[in-house]
Amino acid sequence: MKFFLDTAITSELRQGVATGLVDGVTTNPTLIVQSGRKLDDVVREITEIVDGPISVETLSTDAEGMYTEGKKFATMHKNIVVKCPLTEAGLTATKRLSKEGIRVNVTLCFSANQALLAAKAGAAYISPFVGRLDDNGQDGMQLIRDIVQIYKNYSFKTEVLAASLRHPIHIHQCALAGAHVGTFPFKVFQQLFKHPLTDIGLEKFLSDWKKAQG
Ligand code: G3P
């Protein structure tokens, strides 16, 4: 399972990447705004930090506009993946961009049928939003299981990029479900390392060692 960081804050990205365990980055308009920087500036810096797929989202709502934006993003760096929303226009642009060899991450997916459409449009990634479905009283993780199964049934190459993951249990369940990628905030990445028994155990090993040295 690949780990992407869902952030446009480059300081935390640098910290995550230093572990060697970060495979890519996802951004969206909200995250870019939160960084307080211009999209082009922050994306360029991210390309210098991470050697892996970097999703950048289009802002147009029509297919032609998304296609034009996507083409521009793709020229910025070879690792850029264009993000298009799961609308009819978004999938029209996805089909066109994919045909030209530009990788597309179809975002804002909330149903298995939407995921099926994205795969047929040639998306490189589908991003089902687990946490937002949970917020809506639905079982977000069941959507991940369903899409993984459907893509297996038809040998689609589209990777399931589980998004809107909010806590470590989401990552655990995604891994069990066979999601290809999970994207989550840096805070959640840090939580994955932690277990109180690891800290207690390490403290005891070190103090026993120290005692034995006299
Ligand atoms: O990658 C999508 C993600 O940024 C959405 O997360 O927590 O706002 O639902 P959230």
PDB file of C-alpha atoms and ligand atoms in Angstrom:
ATOM      1  CA  MET A   1       0.000   0.000   0.000  1.00  0.00           C
ATOM      2  CA  LYS A   2       1.413   3.373  -0.987  1.00  0.00           C
ATOM      3  CA  PHE A   3       1.249   6.315   1.410  1.00  0.00           C
ATOM      4  CA  PHE A   4       0.550   9.795   0.054  1.00  0.00           C
ATOM      5  CA  LEU A   5       0.488  12.890   2.242  1.00  0.00           C
ATOM      6  CA  ASP A   6      -2.611  15.019   1.809  1.00  0.00           C
ATOM      7  CA  THR A   7      -1.067  18.431   2.310  1.00  0.00           C
ATOM      8  CA  ALA A   8       0.376  21.534   0.668  1.00  0.00           C
ATOM      9  CA  ILE A   9       2.423  22.495   3.733  1.00  0.00           C
ATOM     10  CA  THR A  10       5.965  21.915   2.523  1.00  0.00           C
ATOM     11  CA  SER A  11       7.603  21.924   5.983  1.00  0.00           C
ATOM     12  CA  GLU A  12       5.576  18.893   7.068  1.00  0.00           C
ATOM     13  CA  LEU A  13       6.104  17.257   3.692  1.00  0.00           C
ATOM     14  CA  ARG A  14       9.872  17.543   4.141  1.00  0.00           C
ATOM     15  CA  GLN A  15       9.559  15.933   7.574  1.00  0.00           C
ATOM     16  CA  GLY A  16       7.458  13.080   6.209  1.00  0.00           C
ATOM     17  CA  VAL A  17       9.669  12.487   3.184  1.00  0.00           C
ATOM     18  CA  ALA A  18      12.760  12.299   5.429  1.00  0.00           C
ATOM     19  CA  THR A  19      11.410   8.983   6.799  1.00  0.00           C
ATOM     20  CA  GLY A  20      11.577   7.443   3.323  1.00  0.00           C
ATOM     21  CA  LEU A  21       8.007   6.217   3.748  1.00  0.00           C
ATOM     22  CA  VAL A  22       6.102   8.792   1.712  1.00  0.00           C
ATOM     23  CA  ASP A  23       5.292   7.745  -1.844  1.00  0.00           C
ATOM     24  CA  GLY A  24       3.459  10.802  -3.136  1.00  0.00           C
ATOM     25  CA  VAL A  25       1.318  13.849  -2.403  1.00  0.00           C
ATOM     26  CA  THR A  26      -2.264  14.919  -2.960  1.00  0.00           C
ATOM     27  CA  THR A  27      -3.449  18.499  -2.880  1.00  0.00           C
ATOM     28  CA  ASN A  28      -6.796  20.153  -3.463  1.00  0.00           C
ATOM     29  CA  PRO A  29      -7.935  23.802  -3.657  1.00  0.00           C
ATOM     30  CA  THR A  30      -8.677  23.901   0.094  1.00  0.00           C
ATOM     31  CA  LEU A  31      -5.197  22.612   0.978  1.00  0.00           C
ATOM     32  CA  ILE A  32      -3.520  25.089  -1.411  1.00  0.00           C
ATOM     33  CA  VAL A  33      -5.448  27.967   0.203  1.00  0.00           C
ATOM     34  CA  GLN A  34      -4.454  26.684   3.663  1.00  0.00           C
ATOM     35  CA  SER A  35      -0.784  26.832   2.634  1.00  0.00           C
ATOM     36  CA  GLY A  36      -1.232  30.585   2.124  1.00  0.00           C
ATOM     37  CA  ARG A  37       0.802  30.393  -1.109  1.00  0.00           C
ATOM     38  CA  LYS A  38       0.255  30.614  -4.859  1.00  0.00           C
ATOM     39  CA  LEU A  39      -0.575  27.274  -6.488  1.00  0.00           C
ATOM     40  CA  ASP A  40       2.346  27.354  -8.940  1.00  0.00           C
ATOM     41  CA  ASP A  41       4.883  28.201  -6.218  1.00  0.00           C
ATOM     42  CA  VAL A  42       3.774  25.526  -3.802  1.00  0.00           C
ATOM     43  CA  VAL A  43       3.472  22.848  -6.500  1.00  0.00           C
ATOM     44  CA  ARG A  44       6.951  23.598  -7.818  1.00  0.00           C
ATOM     45  CA  GLU A  45       8.407  23.292  -4.324  1.00  0.00           C
ATOM     46  CA  ILE A  46       6.563  20.009  -3.764  1.00  0.00           C
ATOM     47  CA  THR A  47       8.081  18.598  -6.959  1.00  0.00           C
ATOM     48  CA  GLU A  48      11.529  19.329  -5.496  1.00  0.00           C
ATOM     49  CA  ILE A  49      10.722  17.558  -2.222  1.00  0.00           C
ATOM     50  CA  VAL A  50       8.886  14.416  -3.334  1.00  0.00           C
ATOM     51  CA  ASP A  51       9.855  11.979  -6.046  1.00  0.00           C
ATOM     52  CA  GLY A  52       6.437  10.447  -6.647  1.00  0.00           C
ATOM     53  CA  PRO A  53       2.969  11.280  -7.959  1.00  0.00           C
ATOM     54  CA  ILE A  54       1.743  14.768  -7.003  1.00  0.00           C
ATOM     55  CA  SER A  55      -1.949  15.448  -7.552  1.00  0.00           C
ATOM     56  CA  VAL A  56      -2.963  18.989  -8.520  1.00  0.00           C
ATOM     57  CA  GLU A  57      -6.632  19.816  -8.962  1.00  0.00           C
ATOM     58  CA  THR A  58      -8.240  21.680 -11.858  1.00  0.00           C
ATOM     59  CA  LEU A  59     -10.626  24.531 -11.009  1.00  0.00           C
ATOM     60  CA  SER A  60     -12.706  24.792 -14.189  1.00  0.00           C
ATOM     61  CA  THR A  61     -16.146  23.232 -14.243  1.00  0.00           C
ATOM     62  CA  ASP A  62     -16.321  22.537 -17.988  1.00  0.00           C
ATOM     63  CA  ALA A  63     -14.468  19.749 -19.819  1.00  0.00           C
ATOM     64  CA  GLU A  64     -12.543  22.059 -22.142  1.00  0.00           C
ATOM     65  CA  GLY A  65     -11.322  24.188 -19.232  1.00  0.00           C
ATOM     66  CA  MET A  66     -10.254  21.148 -17.207  1.00  0.00           C
ATOM     67  CA  TYR A  67      -8.449  19.719 -20.208  1.00  0.00           C
ATOM     68  CA  THR A  68      -6.567  22.989 -20.800  1.00  0.00           C
ATOM     69  CA  GLU A  69      -5.640  23.316 -17.111  1.00  0.00           C
ATOM     70  CA  GLY A  70      -4.620  19.677 -16.976  1.00  0.00           C
ATOM     71  CA  LYS A  71      -2.326  20.075 -19.975  1.00  0.00           C
ATOM     72  CA  LYS A  72      -0.691  23.085 -18.297  1.00  0.00           C
ATOM     73  CA  PHE A  73      -0.199  21.269 -14.966  1.00  0.00           C
ATOM     74  CA  ALA A  74       1.312  18.291 -16.773  1.00  0.00           C
ATOM     75  CA  THR A  75       3.996  20.487 -18.328  1.00  0.00           C
ATOM     76  CA  MET A  76       5.144  21.680 -14.869  1.00  0.00           C
ATOM     77  CA  HIS A  77       6.757  18.347 -13.927  1.00  0.00           C
ATOM     78  CA  LYS A  78       6.689  14.700 -14.984  1.00  0.00           C
ATOM     79  CA  ASN A  79       5.310  13.661 -11.570  1.00  0.00           C
ATOM     80  CA  ILE A  80       2.195  15.822 -11.768  1.00  0.00           C
ATOM     81  CA  VAL A  81      -1.103  13.945 -11.762  1.00  0.00           C
ATOM     82  CA  VAL A  82      -4.079  16.041 -12.835  1.00  0.00           C
ATOM     83  CA  LYS A  83      -7.069  15.919 -10.499  1.00  0.00           C
ATOM     84  CA  CYS A  84     -10.525  16.185 -12.076  1.00  0.00           C
ATOM     85  CA  PRO A  85     -13.807  16.012 -10.174  1.00  0.00           C
ATOM     86  CA  LEU A  86     -16.230  13.163 -10.693  1.00  0.00           C
ATOM     87  CA  THR A  87     -18.681  15.033 -12.890  1.00  0.00           C
ATOM     88  CA  GLU A  88     -19.665  14.364 -16.485  1.00  0.00           C
ATOM     89  CA  ALA A  89     -17.344  17.185 -17.565  1.00  0.00           C
ATOM     90  CA  GLY A  90     -14.584  15.876 -15.295  1.00  0.00           C
ATOM     91  CA  LEU A  91     -14.740  12.419 -16.824  1.00  0.00           C
ATOM     92  CA  THR A  92     -14.856  13.833 -20.360  1.00  0.00           C
ATOM     93  CA  ALA A  93     -11.637  15.715 -19.600  1.00  0.00           C
ATOM     94  CA  THR A  94     -10.208  12.596 -17.916  1.00  0.00           C
ATOM     95  CA  LYS A  95     -10.773  10.505 -21.028  1.00  0.00           C
ATOM     96  CA  ARG A  96      -9.099  13.125 -23.224  1.00  0.00           C
ATOM     97  CA  LEU A  97      -6.116  13.694 -20.931  1.00  0.00           C
ATOM     98  CA  SER A  98      -5.610   9.952 -20.333  1.00  0.00           C
ATOM     99  CA  LYS A  99      -5.599   9.276 -24.069  1.00  0.00           C
ATOM    100  CA  GLU A 100      -2.729  11.734 -24.337  1.00  0.00           C
ATOM    101  CA  GLY A 101      -0.788   9.883 -21.646  1.00  0.00           C
ATOM    102  CA  ILE A 102      -1.501  12.388 -18.845  1.00  0.00           C
ATOM    103  CA  ARG A 103      -2.317  10.661 -15.566  1.00  0.00           C
ATOM    104  CA  VAL A 104      -5.594  11.721 -13.944  1.00  0.00           C
ATOM    105  CA  ASN A 105      -6.771  11.300 -10.360  1.00  0.00           C
ATOM    106  CA  VAL A 106     -10.567  11.461 -10.354  1.00  0.00           C
ATOM    107  CA  THR A 107     -11.643  13.021  -7.093  1.00  0.00           C
ATOM    108  CA  LEU A 108     -14.849  13.453  -5.074  1.00  0.00           C
ATOM    109  CA  CYS A 109     -15.985   9.872  -5.658  1.00  0.00           C
ATOM    110  CA  PHE A 110     -18.853   8.751  -3.440  1.00  0.00           C
ATOM    111  CA  SER A 111     -20.272   5.671  -5.185  1.00  0.00           C
ATOM    112  CA  ALA A 112     -19.121   2.443  -6.818  1.00  0.00           C
ATOM    113  CA  ASN A 113     -20.825   3.384 -10.081  1.00  0.00           C
ATOM    114  CA  GLN A 114     -18.897   6.659 -10.175  1.00  0.00           C
ATOM    115  CA  ALA A 115     -15.690   4.648  -9.678  1.00  0.00           C
ATOM    116  CA  LEU A 116     -16.667   2.342 -12.530  1.00  0.00           C
ATOM    117  CA  LEU A 117     -17.135   5.355 -14.818  1.00  0.00           C
ATOM    118  CA  ALA A 118     -13.740   6.775 -13.808  1.00  0.00           C
ATOM    119  CA  ALA A 119     -12.002   3.489 -14.618  1.00  0.00           C
ATOM    120  CA  LYS A 120     -13.724   3.366 -18.007  1.00  0.00           C
ATOM    121  CA  ALA A 121     -12.514   6.942 -18.632  1.00  0.00           C
ATOM    122  CA  GLY A 122      -8.948   5.707 -18.125  1.00  0.00           C
ATOM    123  CA  ALA A 123      -8.240   7.378 -14.760  1.00  0.00           C
ATOM    124  CA  ALA A 124      -4.892   6.477 -13.198  1.00  0.00           C
ATOM    125  CA  TYR A 125      -6.432   6.878  -9.727  1.00  0.00           C
ATOM    126  CA  ILE A 126      -9.901   7.040  -8.226  1.00  0.00           C
ATOM    127  CA  SER A 127     -10.276   8.956  -4.962  1.00  0.00           C
ATOM    128  CA  PRO A 128     -13.238   7.798  -2.862  1.00  0.00           C
ATOM    129  CA  PHE A 129     -13.705  10.092   0.179  1.00  0.00           C
ATOM    130  CA  VAL A 130     -14.076   7.763   3.168  1.00  0.00           C
ATOM    131  CA  GLY A 131     -14.379  10.301   6.000  1.00  0.00           C
ATOM    132  CA  ARG A 132     -16.948  12.451   4.221  1.00  0.00           C
ATOM    133  CA  LEU A 133     -19.170   9.400   3.633  1.00  0.00           C
ATOM    134  CA  ASP A 134     -18.827   8.511   7.321  1.00  0.00           C
ATOM    135  CA  ASP A 135     -19.820  12.123   8.145  1.00  0.00           C
ATOM    136  CA  ASN A 136     -22.917  11.581   6.023  1.00  0.00           C
ATOM    137  CA  GLY A 137     -23.948   8.481   8.007  1.00  0.00           C
ATOM    138  CA  GLN A 138     -22.707   6.019   5.365  1.00  0.00           C
ATOM    139  CA  ASP A 139     -19.994   3.351   5.625  1.00  0.00           C
ATOM    140  CA  GLY A 140     -17.067   4.936   3.770  1.00  0.00           C
ATOM    141  CA  MET A 141     -14.888   1.849   4.074  1.00  0.00           C
ATOM    142  CA  GLN A 142     -17.499  -0.355   2.397  1.00  0.00           C
ATOM    143  CA  LEU A 143     -17.100   1.821  -0.697  1.00  0.00           C
ATOM    144  CA  ILE A 144     -13.354   1.071  -0.732  1.00  0.00           C
ATOM    145  CA  ARG A 145     -14.061  -2.688  -0.491  1.00  0.00           C
ATOM    146  CA  ASP A 146     -16.639  -2.492  -3.286  1.00  0.00           C
ATOM    147  CA  ILE A 147     -14.392  -0.554  -5.662  1.00  0.00           C
ATOM    148  CA  VAL A 148     -11.390  -2.822  -5.030  1.00  0.00           C
ATOM    149  CA  GLN A 149     -13.597  -5.828  -5.850  1.00  0.00           C
ATOM    150  CA  ILE A 150     -15.151  -4.259  -8.963  1.00  0.00           C
ATOM    151  CA  TYR A 151     -11.762  -3.218 -10.347  1.00  0.00           C
ATOM    152  CA  LYS A 152     -10.470  -6.764  -9.708  1.00  0.00           C
ATOM    153  CA  ASN A 153     -13.471  -8.277 -11.523  1.00  0.00           C
ATOM    154  CA  TYR A 154     -12.577  -6.416 -14.699  1.00  0.00           C
ATOM    155  CA  SER A 155      -8.797  -6.084 -14.257  1.00  0.00           C
ATOM    156  CA  PHE A 156      -8.970  -2.288 -14.420  1.00  0.00           C
ATOM    157  CA  LYS A 157      -5.571  -0.642 -14.032  1.00  0.00           C
ATOM    158  CA  THR A 158      -7.030   2.353 -12.139  1.00  0.00           C
ATOM    159  CA  GLU A 159      -5.618   2.458  -8.601  1.00  0.00           C
ATOM    160  CA  VAL A 160      -7.875   2.949  -5.606  1.00  0.00           C
ATOM    161  CA  LEU A 161      -6.563   5.998  -3.760  1.00  0.00           C
ATOM    162  CA  ALA A 162      -8.516   6.087  -0.511  1.00  0.00           C
ATOM    163  CA  ALA A 163      -8.918   9.729   0.516  1.00  0.00           C
ATOM    164  CA  SER A 164     -10.453  11.717   3.339  1.00  0.00           C
ATOM    165  CA  LEU A 165      -8.800   9.298   5.781  1.00  0.00           C
ATOM    166  CA  ARG A 166      -8.892  10.864   9.226  1.00  0.00           C
ATOM    167  CA  HIS A 167      -7.368   8.417  11.731  1.00  0.00           C
ATOM    168  CA  PRO A 168      -5.184   5.274  11.974  1.00  0.00           C
ATOM    169  CA  ILE A 169      -8.144   2.855  11.942  1.00  0.00           C
ATOM    170  CA  HIS A 170      -8.994   4.144   8.465  1.00  0.00           C
ATOM    171  CA  ILE A 171      -5.486   3.208   7.265  1.00  0.00           C
ATOM    172  CA  HIS A 172      -5.689  -0.254   8.868  1.00  0.00           C
ATOM    173  CA  GLN A 173      -9.063  -0.933   7.230  1.00  0.00           C
ATOM    174  CA  CYS A 174      -7.907   0.374   3.850  1.00  0.00           C
ATOM    175  CA  ALA A 175      -4.927  -1.969   3.959  1.00  0.00           C
ATOM    176  CA  LEU A 176      -7.242  -4.905   4.739  1.00  0.00           C
ATOM    177  CA  ALA A 177      -9.544  -3.861   1.896  1.00  0.00           C
ATOM    178  CA  GLY A 178      -6.641  -3.817  -0.574  1.00  0.00           C
ATOM    179  CA  ALA A 179      -6.624  -0.094  -1.417  1.00  0.00           C
ATOM    180  CA  HIS A 180      -3.578   0.613  -3.578  1.00  0.00           C
ATOM    181  CA  VAL A 181      -2.933   3.992  -1.957  1.00  0.00           C
ATOM    182  CA  GLY A 182      -4.061   5.874   1.129  1.00  0.00           C
ATOM    183  CA  THR A 183      -3.754   9.638   1.376  1.00  0.00           C
ATOM    184  CA  PHE A 184      -3.980  11.327   4.747  1.00  0.00           C
ATOM    185  CA  PRO A 185      -2.794  14.373   6.697  1.00  0.00           C
ATOM    186  CA  PHE A 186       0.699  14.502   8.194  1.00  0.00           C
ATOM    187  CA  LYS A 187      -0.794  14.292  11.697  1.00  0.00           C
ATOM    188  CA  VAL A 188      -2.299  10.886  10.854  1.00  0.00           C
ATOM    189  CA  PHE A 189       1.004   9.728   9.336  1.00  0.00           C
ATOM    190  CA  GLN A 190       2.728  10.531  12.634  1.00  0.00           C
ATOM    191  CA  GLN A 191       0.042   8.666  14.593  1.00  0.00           C
ATOM    192  CA  LEU A 192       0.807   5.476  12.621  1.00  0.00           C
ATOM    193  CA  PHE A 193       4.217   5.159  14.285  1.00  0.00           C
ATOM    194  CA  LYS A 194       2.922   5.372  17.829  1.00  0.00           C
ATOM    195  CA  HIS A 195       2.081   2.710  20.377  1.00  0.00           C
ATOM    196  CA  PRO A 196       2.437   3.277  24.132  1.00  0.00           C
ATOM    197  CA  LEU A 197       3.796  -0.261  24.635  1.00  0.00           C
ATOM    198  CA  THR A 198       6.606   0.477  22.174  1.00  0.00           C
ATOM    199  CA  ASP A 199       7.625   3.513  24.263  1.00  0.00           C
ATOM    200  CA  ILE A 200       7.357   1.607  27.560  1.00  0.00           C
ATOM    201  CA  GLY A 201       9.242  -1.386  26.134  1.00  0.00           C
ATOM    202  CA  LEU A 202      12.037   0.751  24.734  1.00  0.00           C
ATOM    203  CA  GLU A 203      12.418   2.633  27.994  1.00  0.00           C
ATOM    204  CA  LYS A 204      12.754  -0.674  29.901  1.00  0.00           C
ATOM    205  CA  PHE A 205      15.273  -2.165  27.444  1.00  0.00           C
ATOM    206  CA  LEU A 206      17.438   0.936  27.697  1.00  0.00           C
ATOM    207  CA  SER A 207      17.230   1.220  31.499  1.00  0.00           C
ATOM    208  CA  ASP A 208      17.995  -2.521  31.936  1.00  0.00           C
ATOM    209  CA  TRP A 209      21.003  -2.102  29.643  1.00  0.00           C
ATOM    210  CA  LYS A 210      22.190   0.930  31.580  1.00  0.00           C
ATOM    211  CA  LYS A 211      21.827  -0.875  34.937  1.00  0.00           C
ATOM    212  CA  ALA A 212      23.860  -3.836  33.670  1.00  0.00           C
ATOM    213  CA  GLN A 213      26.711  -1.527  32.686  1.00  0.00           C
ATOM    214  CA  GLY A 214      27.051  -0.626  36.400  1.00  0.00           C
TER     215      GLY A 214
HETATM  216  O1  G3P B   1      -7.927  14.075  -0.174  1.00  0.00           O
HETATM  217  C1  G3P B   1      -9.200  14.551   0.153  1.00  0.00           C
HETATM  218  C2  G3P B   1      -9.181  15.179   1.487  1.00  0.00           C
HETATM  219  O2  G3P B   1      -8.369  16.333   1.489  1.00  0.00           O
HETATM  220  C3  G3P B   1     -10.510  15.460   2.044  1.00  0.00           C
HETATM  221  O3  G3P B   1     -10.379  15.270   3.405  1.00  0.00           O
HETATM  222  O4  G3P B   1     -10.956  15.422   5.766  1.00  0.00           O
HETATM  223  O5  G3P B   1     -11.578  17.288   4.182  1.00  0.00           O
HETATM  224  O6  G3P B   1     -12.768  15.114   4.101  1.00  0.00           O
HETATM  225  P1  G3P B   1     -11.480  15.799   4.403  1.00  0.00           P
END
